[in-house]
XYZ file of C-alpha atoms in Angstrom:
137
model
C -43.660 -115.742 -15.613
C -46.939 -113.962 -16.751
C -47.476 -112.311 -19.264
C -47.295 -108.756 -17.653
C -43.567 -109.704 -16.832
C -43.019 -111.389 -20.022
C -43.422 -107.748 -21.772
C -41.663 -106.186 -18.924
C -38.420 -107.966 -19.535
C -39.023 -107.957 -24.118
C -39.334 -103.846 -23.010
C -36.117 -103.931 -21.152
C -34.146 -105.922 -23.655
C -35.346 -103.770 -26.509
C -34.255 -100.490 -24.078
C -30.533 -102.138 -24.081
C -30.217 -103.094 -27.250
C -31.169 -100.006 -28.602
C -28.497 -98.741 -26.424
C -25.912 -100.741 -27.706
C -27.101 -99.238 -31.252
C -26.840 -95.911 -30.460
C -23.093 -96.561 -29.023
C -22.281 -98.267 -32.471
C -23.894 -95.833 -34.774
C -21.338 -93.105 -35.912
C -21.279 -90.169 -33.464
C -22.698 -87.657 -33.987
C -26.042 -87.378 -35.787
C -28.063 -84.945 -35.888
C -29.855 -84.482 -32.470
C -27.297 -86.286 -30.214
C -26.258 -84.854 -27.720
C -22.517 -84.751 -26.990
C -20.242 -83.157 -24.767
C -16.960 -80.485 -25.321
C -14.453 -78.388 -23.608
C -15.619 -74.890 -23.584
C -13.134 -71.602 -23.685
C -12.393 -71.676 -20.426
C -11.465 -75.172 -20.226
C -14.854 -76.526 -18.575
C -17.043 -78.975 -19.885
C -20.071 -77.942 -21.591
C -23.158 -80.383 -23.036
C -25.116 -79.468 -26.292
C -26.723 -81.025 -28.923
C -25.556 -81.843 -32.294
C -27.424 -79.941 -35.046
C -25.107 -79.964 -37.929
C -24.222 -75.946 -37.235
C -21.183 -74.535 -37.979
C -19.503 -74.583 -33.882
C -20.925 -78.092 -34.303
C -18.674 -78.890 -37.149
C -15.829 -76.895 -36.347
C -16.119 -78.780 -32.831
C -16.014 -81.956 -35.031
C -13.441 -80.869 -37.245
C -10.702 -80.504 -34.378
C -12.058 -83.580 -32.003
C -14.074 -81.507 -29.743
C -16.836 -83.432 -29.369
C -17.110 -85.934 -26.694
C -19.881 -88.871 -25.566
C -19.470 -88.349 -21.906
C -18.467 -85.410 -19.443
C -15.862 -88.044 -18.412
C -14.252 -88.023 -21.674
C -14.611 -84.484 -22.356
C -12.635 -84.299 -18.598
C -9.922 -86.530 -19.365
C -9.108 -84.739 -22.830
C -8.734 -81.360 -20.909
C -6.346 -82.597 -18.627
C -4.352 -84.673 -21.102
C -3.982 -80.915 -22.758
C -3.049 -79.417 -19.582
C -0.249 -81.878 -19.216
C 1.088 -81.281 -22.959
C 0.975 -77.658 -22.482
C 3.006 -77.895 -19.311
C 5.177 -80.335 -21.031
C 5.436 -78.040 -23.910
C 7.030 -75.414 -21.713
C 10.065 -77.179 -21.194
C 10.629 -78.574 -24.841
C 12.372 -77.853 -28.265
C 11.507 -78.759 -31.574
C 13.336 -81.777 -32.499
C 16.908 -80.971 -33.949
C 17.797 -83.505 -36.649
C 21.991 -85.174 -35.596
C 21.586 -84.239 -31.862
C 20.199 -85.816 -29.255
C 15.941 -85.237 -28.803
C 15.160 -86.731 -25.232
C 11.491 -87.459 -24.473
C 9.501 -89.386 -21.895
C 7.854 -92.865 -22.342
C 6.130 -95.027 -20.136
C 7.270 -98.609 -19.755
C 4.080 -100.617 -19.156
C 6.008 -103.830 -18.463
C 7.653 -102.077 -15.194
C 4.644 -99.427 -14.620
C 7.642 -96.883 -14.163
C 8.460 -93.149 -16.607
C 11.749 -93.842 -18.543
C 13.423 -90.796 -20.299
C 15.074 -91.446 -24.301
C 16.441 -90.022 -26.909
C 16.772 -89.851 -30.722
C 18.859 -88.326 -32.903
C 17.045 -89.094 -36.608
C 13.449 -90.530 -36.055
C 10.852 -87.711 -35.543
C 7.786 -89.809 -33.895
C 4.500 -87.958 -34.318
C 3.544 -85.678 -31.711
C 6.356 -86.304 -29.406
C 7.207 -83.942 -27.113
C 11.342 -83.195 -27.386
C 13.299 -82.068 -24.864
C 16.646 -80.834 -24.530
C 18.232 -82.746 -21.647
C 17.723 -85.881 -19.509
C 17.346 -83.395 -16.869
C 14.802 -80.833 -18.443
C 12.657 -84.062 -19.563
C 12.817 -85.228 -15.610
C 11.946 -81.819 -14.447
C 8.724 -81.717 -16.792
C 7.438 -84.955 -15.570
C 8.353 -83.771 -11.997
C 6.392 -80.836 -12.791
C 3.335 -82.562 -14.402
């Protein structure tokens, strides 16, 4: 290898590494740019400059690295707001059903609960008004 290609290939490496840097570094800095979900539930691209849509972006996890990831969070609220339209909050002593997905089978199994509140869980009256919701979705 000559010389020429020897500084090709240091030039290259450098270019990756820095890449891998950039992915490590905490997100966002100042000049980065990033993407987010605009009003009207489209994607939008901007750069980070510390101002206050910036932050308040930030401040509610608005911010995204890639369109891709800015396009998968829309849809995942899509979903929940569907889902929310056939839910109740959950009612301590009765029966809360909500969906889960068993990995081990790859299939949607419907539960319930009658005392443990799980974080942002989706409750639903019925067996029946869960499977309509995932139906729906």
């Amino acid at each position: 290898m000559n010389l020429q290609e020897e500084l090709k290939a240091l030039k290259e490496r450098i270019a990756e590494l820095e890449e891998l840097t950039k992915e490590e570094r905490e997100f966002p800095q100042d000049g980065d740019a990033y993407w987010f979900i605009d009003d009207e539930g489209g994607m939008s691209s901007t750069f980070y400059k510390n101002y206050y849509l910036d932050i308040y972006r930030q401040k509610i996890g608005n911010i995204f690295r890639t369109e891709e990831e800015a396009e998968f969070a829309a849809k995942k609220l899509r979903v929940e707001a569907e889902l929310r339209k056939f839910s109740r909050p959950f009612k301590e002593d009765e029966y809360n059903y909500f969906i889960q997905i068993n990995s081990s089978h790859n299939n949607i199994v419907v539960d319930s609960d009658d005392c443990y509140q799980t974080q942002g869980t989706i409750y639903f009256k019925s067996t029946t008004i869960a499977n309509e919701a995932t139906d729906t979705v």
